[in-house]
XYZ file of C-alpha atoms in Angstrom:
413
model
C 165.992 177.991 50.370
C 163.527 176.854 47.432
C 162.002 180.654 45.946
C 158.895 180.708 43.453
C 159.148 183.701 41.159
C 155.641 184.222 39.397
C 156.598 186.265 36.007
C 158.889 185.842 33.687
C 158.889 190.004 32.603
C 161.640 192.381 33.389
C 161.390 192.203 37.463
C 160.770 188.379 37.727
C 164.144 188.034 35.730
C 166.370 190.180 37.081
C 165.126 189.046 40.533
C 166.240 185.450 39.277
C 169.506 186.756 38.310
C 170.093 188.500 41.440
C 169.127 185.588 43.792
C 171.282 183.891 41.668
C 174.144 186.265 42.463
C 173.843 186.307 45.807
C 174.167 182.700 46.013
C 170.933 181.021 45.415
C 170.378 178.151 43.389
C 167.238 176.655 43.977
C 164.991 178.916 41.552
C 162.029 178.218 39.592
C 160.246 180.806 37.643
C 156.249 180.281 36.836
C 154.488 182.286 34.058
C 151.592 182.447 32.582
C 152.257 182.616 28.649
C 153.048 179.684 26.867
C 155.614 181.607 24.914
C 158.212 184.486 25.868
C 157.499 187.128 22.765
C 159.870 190.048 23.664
C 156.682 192.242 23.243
C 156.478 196.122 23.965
C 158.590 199.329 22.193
C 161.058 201.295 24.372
C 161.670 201.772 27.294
C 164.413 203.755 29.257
C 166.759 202.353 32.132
C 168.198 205.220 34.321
C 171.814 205.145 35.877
C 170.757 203.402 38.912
C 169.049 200.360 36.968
C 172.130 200.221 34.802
C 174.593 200.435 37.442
C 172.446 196.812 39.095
C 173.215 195.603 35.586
C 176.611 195.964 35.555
C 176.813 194.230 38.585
C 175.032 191.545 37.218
C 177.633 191.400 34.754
C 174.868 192.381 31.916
C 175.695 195.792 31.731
C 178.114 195.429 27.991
C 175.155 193.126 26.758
C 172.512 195.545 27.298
C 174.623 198.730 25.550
C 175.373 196.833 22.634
C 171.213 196.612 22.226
C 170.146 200.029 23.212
C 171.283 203.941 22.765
C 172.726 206.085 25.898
C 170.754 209.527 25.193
C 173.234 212.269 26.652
C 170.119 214.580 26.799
C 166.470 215.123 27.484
C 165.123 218.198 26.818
C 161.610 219.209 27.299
C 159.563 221.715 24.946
C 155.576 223.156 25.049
C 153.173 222.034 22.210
C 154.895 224.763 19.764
C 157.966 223.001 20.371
C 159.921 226.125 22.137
C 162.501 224.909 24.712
C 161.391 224.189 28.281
C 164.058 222.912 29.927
C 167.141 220.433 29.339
C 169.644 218.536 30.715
C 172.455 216.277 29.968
C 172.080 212.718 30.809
C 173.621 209.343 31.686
C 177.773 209.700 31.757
C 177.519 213.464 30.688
C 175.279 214.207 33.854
C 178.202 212.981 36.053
C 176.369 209.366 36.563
C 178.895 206.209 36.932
C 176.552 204.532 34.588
C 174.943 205.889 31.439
C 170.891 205.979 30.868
C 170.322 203.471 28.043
C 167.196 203.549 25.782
C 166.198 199.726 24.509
C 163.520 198.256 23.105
C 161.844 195.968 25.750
C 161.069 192.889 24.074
C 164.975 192.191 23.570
C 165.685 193.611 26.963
C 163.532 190.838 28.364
C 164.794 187.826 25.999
C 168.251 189.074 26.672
C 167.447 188.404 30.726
C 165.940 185.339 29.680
C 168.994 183.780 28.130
C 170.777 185.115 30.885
C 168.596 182.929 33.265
C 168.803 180.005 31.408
C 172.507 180.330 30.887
C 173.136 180.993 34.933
C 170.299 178.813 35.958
C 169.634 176.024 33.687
C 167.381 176.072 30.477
C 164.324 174.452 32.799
C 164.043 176.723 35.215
C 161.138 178.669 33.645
C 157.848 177.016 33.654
C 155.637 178.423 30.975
C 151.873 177.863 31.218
C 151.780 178.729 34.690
C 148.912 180.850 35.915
C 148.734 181.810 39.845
C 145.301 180.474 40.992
C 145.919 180.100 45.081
C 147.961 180.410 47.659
C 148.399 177.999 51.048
C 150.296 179.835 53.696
C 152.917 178.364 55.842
C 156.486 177.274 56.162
C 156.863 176.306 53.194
C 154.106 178.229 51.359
C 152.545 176.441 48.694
C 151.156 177.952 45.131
C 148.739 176.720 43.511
C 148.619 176.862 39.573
C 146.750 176.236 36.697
C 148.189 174.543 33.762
C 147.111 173.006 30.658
C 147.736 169.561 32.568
C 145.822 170.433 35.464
C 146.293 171.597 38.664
C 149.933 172.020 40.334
C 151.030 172.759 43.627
C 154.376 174.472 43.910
C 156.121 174.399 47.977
C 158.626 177.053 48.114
C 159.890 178.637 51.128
C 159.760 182.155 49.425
C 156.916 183.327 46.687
C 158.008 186.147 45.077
C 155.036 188.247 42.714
C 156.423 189.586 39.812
C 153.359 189.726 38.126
C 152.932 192.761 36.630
C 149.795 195.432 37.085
C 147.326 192.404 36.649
C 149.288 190.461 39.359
C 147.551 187.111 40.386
C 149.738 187.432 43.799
C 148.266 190.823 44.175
C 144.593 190.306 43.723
C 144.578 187.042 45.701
C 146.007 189.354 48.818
C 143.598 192.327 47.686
C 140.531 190.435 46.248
C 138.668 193.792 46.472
C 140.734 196.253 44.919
C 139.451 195.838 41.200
C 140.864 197.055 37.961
C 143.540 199.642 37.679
C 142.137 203.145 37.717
C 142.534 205.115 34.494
C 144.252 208.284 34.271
C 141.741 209.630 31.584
C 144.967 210.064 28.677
C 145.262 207.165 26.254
C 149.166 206.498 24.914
C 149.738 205.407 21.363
C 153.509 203.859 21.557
C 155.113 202.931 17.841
C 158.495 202.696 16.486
C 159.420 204.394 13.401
C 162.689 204.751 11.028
C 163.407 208.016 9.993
C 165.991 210.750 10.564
C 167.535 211.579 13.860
C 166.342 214.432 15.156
C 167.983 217.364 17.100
C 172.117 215.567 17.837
C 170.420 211.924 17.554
C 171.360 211.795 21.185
C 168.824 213.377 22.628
C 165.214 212.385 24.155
C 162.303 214.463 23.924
C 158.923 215.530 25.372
C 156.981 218.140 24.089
C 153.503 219.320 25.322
C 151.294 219.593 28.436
C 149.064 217.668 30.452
C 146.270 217.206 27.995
C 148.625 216.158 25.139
C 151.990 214.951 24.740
C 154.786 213.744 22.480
C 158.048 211.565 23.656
C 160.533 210.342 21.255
C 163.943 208.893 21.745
C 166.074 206.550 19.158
C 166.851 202.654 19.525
C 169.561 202.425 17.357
C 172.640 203.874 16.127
C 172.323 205.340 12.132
C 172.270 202.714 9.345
C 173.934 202.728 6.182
C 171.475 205.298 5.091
C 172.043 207.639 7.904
C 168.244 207.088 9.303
C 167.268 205.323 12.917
C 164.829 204.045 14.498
C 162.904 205.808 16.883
C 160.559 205.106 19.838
C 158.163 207.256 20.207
C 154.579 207.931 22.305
C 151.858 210.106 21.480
C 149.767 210.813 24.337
C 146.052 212.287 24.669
C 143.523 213.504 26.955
C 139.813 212.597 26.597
C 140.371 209.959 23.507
C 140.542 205.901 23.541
C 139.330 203.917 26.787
C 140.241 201.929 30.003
C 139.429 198.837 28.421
C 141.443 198.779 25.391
C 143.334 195.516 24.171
C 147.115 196.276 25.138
C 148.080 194.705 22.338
C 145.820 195.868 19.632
C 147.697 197.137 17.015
C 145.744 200.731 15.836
C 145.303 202.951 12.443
C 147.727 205.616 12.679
C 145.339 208.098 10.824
C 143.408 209.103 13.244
C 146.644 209.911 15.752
C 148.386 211.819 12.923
C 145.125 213.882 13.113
C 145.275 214.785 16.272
C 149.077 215.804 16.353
C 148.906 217.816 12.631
C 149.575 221.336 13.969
C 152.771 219.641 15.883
C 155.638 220.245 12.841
C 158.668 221.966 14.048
C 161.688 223.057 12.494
C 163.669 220.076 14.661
C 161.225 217.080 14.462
C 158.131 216.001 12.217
C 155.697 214.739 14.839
C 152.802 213.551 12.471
C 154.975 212.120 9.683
C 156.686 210.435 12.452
C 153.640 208.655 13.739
C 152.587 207.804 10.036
C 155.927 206.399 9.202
C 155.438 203.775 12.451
C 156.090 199.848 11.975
C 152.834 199.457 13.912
C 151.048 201.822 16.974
C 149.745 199.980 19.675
C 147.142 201.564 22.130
C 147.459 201.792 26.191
C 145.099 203.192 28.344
C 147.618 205.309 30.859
C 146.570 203.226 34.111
C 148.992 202.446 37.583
C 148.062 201.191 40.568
C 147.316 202.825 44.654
C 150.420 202.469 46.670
C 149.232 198.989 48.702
C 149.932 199.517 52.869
C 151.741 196.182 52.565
C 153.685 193.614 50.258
C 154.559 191.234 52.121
C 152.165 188.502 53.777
C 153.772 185.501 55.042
C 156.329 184.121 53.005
C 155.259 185.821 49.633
C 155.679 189.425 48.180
C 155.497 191.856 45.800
C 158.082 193.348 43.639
C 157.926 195.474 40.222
C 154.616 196.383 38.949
C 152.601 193.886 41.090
C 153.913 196.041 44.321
C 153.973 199.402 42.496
C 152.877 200.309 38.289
C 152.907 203.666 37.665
C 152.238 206.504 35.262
C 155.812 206.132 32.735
C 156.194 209.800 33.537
C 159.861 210.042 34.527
C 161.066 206.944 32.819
C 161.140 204.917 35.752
C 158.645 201.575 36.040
C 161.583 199.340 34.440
C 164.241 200.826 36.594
C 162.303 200.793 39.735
C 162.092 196.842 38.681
C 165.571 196.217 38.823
C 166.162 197.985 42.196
C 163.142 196.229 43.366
C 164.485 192.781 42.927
C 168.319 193.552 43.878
C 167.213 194.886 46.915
C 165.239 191.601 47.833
C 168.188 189.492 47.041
C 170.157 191.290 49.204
C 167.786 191.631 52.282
C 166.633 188.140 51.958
C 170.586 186.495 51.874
C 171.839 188.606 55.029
C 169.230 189.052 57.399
C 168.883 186.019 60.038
C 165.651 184.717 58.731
C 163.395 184.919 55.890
C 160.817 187.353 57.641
C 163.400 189.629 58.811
C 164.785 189.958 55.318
C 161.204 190.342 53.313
C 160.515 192.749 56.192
C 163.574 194.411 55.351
C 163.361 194.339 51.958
C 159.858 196.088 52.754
C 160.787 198.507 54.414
C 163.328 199.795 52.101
C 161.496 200.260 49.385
C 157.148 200.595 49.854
C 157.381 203.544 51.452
C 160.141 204.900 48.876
C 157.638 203.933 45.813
C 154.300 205.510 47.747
C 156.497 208.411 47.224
C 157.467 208.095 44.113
C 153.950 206.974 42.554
C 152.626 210.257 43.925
C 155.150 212.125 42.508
C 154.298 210.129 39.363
C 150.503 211.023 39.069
C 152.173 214.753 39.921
C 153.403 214.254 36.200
C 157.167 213.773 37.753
C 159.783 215.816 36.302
C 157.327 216.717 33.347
C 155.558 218.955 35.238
C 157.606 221.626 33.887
C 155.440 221.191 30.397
C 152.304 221.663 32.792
C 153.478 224.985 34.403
C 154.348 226.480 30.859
C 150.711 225.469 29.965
C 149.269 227.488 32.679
C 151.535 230.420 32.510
C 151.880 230.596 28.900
C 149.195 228.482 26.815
C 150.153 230.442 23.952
C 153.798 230.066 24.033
C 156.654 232.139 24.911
C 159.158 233.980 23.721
C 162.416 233.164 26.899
C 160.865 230.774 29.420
C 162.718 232.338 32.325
C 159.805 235.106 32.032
C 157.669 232.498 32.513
C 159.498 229.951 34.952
C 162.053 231.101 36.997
C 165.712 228.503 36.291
C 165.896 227.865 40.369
C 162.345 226.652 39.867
C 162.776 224.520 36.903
C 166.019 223.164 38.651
C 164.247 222.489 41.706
C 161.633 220.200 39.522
C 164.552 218.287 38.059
C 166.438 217.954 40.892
C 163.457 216.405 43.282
C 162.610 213.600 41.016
C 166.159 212.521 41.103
C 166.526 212.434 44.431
C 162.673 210.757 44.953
C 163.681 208.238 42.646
C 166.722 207.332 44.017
C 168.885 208.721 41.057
C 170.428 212.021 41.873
C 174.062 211.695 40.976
C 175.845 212.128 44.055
C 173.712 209.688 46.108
C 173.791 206.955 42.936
C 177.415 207.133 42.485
C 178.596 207.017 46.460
C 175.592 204.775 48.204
C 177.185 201.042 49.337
C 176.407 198.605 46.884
C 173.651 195.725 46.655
C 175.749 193.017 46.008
C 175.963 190.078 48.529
C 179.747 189.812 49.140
C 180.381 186.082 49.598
């Protein structure tokens, strides 16, 4: 079986490796860059992405690049205490959460491919222009030589939110709608905050703060940290995702937001560089899969980053496909299957998503208490705030229990 893999991000990779795993070898990937950067700040991967990993064998590379936070707590814009929660191995999981930049997540699944796969088997300058169904399905790409036409038997889009794969099936459905906040993401080196373990978001719906460190302490005791400053109202849909931005301006808008734990504006001044997102996703799509070709990752589903999840979602995304598409009788009954386990899974969880997630804790305090609090259990009840928590986990596939005792998605050969 000859499979196409269009992108060369986080899902297009670990869909590679998993193939690979499950005892494919003829795998080409096409993307569009010339170049593989390792662009991007943080990002989080939850148990369940981590516990994939480790079955990939990565799971040792990827912890000796990133941080397992042990907690997430969430506070109001005064920066009084919400709600928290251990996380990772202290939360009961198999697997710990790990926090890692993404631009050496991705080149560390890049090496991987080339290592498992062979150093050609990513084709840079490789934009999706066409597709030609049939059995084999041909794609059709543009490349500073010309024209190429690709005949696989499977075409797998792994895209991203711009996905050529997508808008060639929906030629209609136009640019991502914006959620009206704009997201400043930097990285900065500075103290730890709180135990240095611990990842936070403080604010509402209107304005927000995350920040979680990438590294362990240097010589001089200081990390780095990730962090993203979010805001109602400001920036636009059409910003440049990689302009880099003056910090002034941000600090402005987040000077009232010192607290006795964490310095939010000297934070943002401190940053390397702050780059500017529009917070955008995607509708959930009635169908992936057309012929021979589907969707995984964000082509198939980008979402709001409330909850941590787009990365994750990824790497379940593309082990699930591996495994559908090596034990079902055919290769429609395993994209079929691989369908059906996951779209309707992801319409659910991308509504739960624009629902703010599990952060919708920091929403109800807004409401019931814009002016802060003095115990939040006047103000949310704990077997509400529990209830919160614990239906995200289980929506995205994550509550402990179910993670640590579901069958796994390896292909046993």
């Amino acid at each position: 079986m000859k499979i196409a893999i269009i992108g060369a991000g986080i899902a297009g990779l670990a869909a590679a490796l998993s193939l690979k795993a499950a005892g494919h070898d003829d795998i080409e990937i096409y993307e569009r860059s010339r170049e593989i950067r390792g662009l991007g700040v943080g990002l989080n991967l939850l148990p369940h992405a981590i516990r994939e990993l480790d079955e990939l064998g990565l799971a040792d590379r990827i912890q000796d690049l990133a941080v397992a936070p042990e907690r997430l707590t969430y506070t109001n814009r005064f920066g009084q205490l919400i709600w928290s929660e251990p996380r990772g191995r202290e939360a009961g999981y198999r697997w710990p959460q790990c926090s890692v930049h993404r631009g050496r997540l991705q080149l560390l699944l890049r090496d991987a491919v080339r290592e498992r796969l062979g150093d050609d088997v990513i084709r840079l300058g490789h934009r999706l222009t066409g597709i030609v169904d049939g059995a084999p399905t041909t794609a059709v790409f543009e490349t500073a030589h010309g024209e190429a036409r690709i005949e696989a038997d499977v075409v797998i889009g792994a895209d991203g939110i711009h996905s050529s794969l997508r808008a060639i099936r929906y030629p209609a459905e136009g640019a991502p709608p914006w959620s009206g906040l704009t997201l400043w993401r930097g990285v900065t080196t500075a103290e730890p905050f709180l135990d240095g373990r611990t990842m936070v978001m403080a604010g509402d719906g209107d304005q927000k703060f995350v920040a979680y460190p990438l590294s362990s302490p240097d010589a001089d005791g200081r990390v780095k940290i990730n962090f993203i400053a979010e805001r109602r109202g400001e920036g636009s849909p059409d910003a440049d995702w990689n302009r880099a931005v003056d910090p002034g301006p941000i600090v402005d808008l987040f000077r009232d937001w010192t607290f006795d734990w964490i310095d939010v504006p000297a934070l943002i001044a401190a940053a390397d560089e702050i780059l500017e997102y529009p917070m955008v996703d995607r509708d959930a799509l009635p169908q992936w899969t057309f012929g021979r070709t589907t969707l995984i990752g964000d082509a198939a589903h980008a979402m709001y980053p409330n909850g941590s999840n787009g990365g994750s979602q990824a790497i379940l995304d593309a082990r699930t496909l591996a495994y559908e598409l090596t034990t079902a009788p055919s290769i429609e009954e395993g994209l079929a299957a691989y369908e059906q386990a996951r779209r309707p899974a992801m319409t659910a969880l991308l509504a739960s998503t624009r629902a703010t997630g599990p952060e919708q804790v920091m929403i109800l305090a807004a409401e019931r208490a814009p002016q802060g609090f003095d115990d939040i259990l006047d103000v949310i009840p704990a077997e509400e705030l529990e209830s919160v928590a614990t239906a995200y986990k289980q929506a995205a596939g994550f509550h402990p229990a179910t993670l640590n005792e579901r069958a796994s998605l390896s292909v046993r050969r």
